[in-house]
Tab-separated table of C-alpha atoms in Angstrom:
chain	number	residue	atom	x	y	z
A	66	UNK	CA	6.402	-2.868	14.143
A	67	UNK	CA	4.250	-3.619	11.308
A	68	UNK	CA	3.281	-7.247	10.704
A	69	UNK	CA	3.922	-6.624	7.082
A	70	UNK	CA	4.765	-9.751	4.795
A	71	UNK	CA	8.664	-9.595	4.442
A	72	UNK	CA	9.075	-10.231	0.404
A	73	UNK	CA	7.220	-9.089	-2.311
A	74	UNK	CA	5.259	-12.528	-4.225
A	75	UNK	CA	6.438	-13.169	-7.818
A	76	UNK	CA	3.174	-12.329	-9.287
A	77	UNK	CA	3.177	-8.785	-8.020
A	78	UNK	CA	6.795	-8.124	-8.802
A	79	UNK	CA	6.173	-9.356	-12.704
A	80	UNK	CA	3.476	-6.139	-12.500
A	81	UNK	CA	6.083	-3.869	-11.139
A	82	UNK	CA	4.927	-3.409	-7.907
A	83	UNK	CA	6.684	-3.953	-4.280
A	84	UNK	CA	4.286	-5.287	-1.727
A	85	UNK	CA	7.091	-4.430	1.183
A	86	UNK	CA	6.579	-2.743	4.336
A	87	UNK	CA	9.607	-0.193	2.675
A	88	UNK	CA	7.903	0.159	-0.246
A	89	UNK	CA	4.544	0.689	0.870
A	90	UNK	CA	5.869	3.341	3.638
A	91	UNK	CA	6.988	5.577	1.427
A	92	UNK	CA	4.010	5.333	-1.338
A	93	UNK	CA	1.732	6.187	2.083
A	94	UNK	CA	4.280	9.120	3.133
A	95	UNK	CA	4.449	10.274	-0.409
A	96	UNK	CA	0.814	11.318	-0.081
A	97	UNK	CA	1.258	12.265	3.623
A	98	UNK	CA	-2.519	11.445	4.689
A	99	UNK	CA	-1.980	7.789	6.359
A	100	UNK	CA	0.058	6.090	8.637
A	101	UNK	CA	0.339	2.218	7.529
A	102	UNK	CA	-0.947	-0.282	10.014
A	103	UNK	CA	-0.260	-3.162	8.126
A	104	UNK	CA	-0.704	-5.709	4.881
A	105	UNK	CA	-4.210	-6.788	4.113
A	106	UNK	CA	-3.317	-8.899	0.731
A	107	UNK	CA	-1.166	-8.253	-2.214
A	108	UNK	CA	-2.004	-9.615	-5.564
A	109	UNK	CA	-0.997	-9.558	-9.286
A	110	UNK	CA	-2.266	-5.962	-9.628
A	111	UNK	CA	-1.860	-4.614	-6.538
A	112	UNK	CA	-1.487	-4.873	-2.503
A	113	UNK	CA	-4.302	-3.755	-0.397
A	114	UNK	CA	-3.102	-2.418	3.097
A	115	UNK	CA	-4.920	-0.711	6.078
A	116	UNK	CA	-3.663	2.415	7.366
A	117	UNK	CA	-5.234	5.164	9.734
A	118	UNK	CA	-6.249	8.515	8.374
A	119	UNK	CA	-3.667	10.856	10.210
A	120	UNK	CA	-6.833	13.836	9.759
A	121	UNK	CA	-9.934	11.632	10.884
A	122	UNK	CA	-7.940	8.749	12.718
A	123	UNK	CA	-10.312	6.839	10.885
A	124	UNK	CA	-9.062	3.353	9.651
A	125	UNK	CA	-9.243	2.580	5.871
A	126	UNK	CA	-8.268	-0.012	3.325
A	127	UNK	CA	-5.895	1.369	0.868
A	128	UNK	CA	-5.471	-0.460	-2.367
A	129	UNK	CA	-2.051	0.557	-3.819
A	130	UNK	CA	-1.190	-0.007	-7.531
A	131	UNK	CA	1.778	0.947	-9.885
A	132	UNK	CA	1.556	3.942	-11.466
A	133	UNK	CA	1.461	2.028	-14.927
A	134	UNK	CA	-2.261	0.540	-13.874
A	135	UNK	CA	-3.777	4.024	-12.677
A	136	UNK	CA	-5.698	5.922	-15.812
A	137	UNK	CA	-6.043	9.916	-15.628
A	138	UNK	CA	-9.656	11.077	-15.947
């Protein structure tokens, strides 16, 4: 099991975004490139988890942010 924090914090959930293990499972299985080790910090904009790279089994910070916050270009 993940030792992810159980509840998303008020700040993040004003911003739209869900800082739980659910939530950040399927964003990480969405993209299909990491498997989610667990919950580095979570924050008004964002949460920043680590995860393995499933092609490298490198480990990596992931900062994850609503899709509201993320500019094309």
């Amino acid at each position: 099991a993940s030792p992810l924090l159980p509840e998303s914090d008020a700040a993040a959930m004003k911003q739209g975004i869900e800082c739980t293990k659910d939530a950040i499972d399927a964003a990480l299985r969405e993209d299909g490139r990491f498997e989610l080790l667990k919950l580095l910090g979570k924050g008004s904009f964002g949460c920043v988890c680590q995860a393995r790279c499933l092609e490298s089994q490198e480990i990596v910070a992931i900062k994850l942010l609503p899709r509201s916050e993320v500019r094309p270009g």
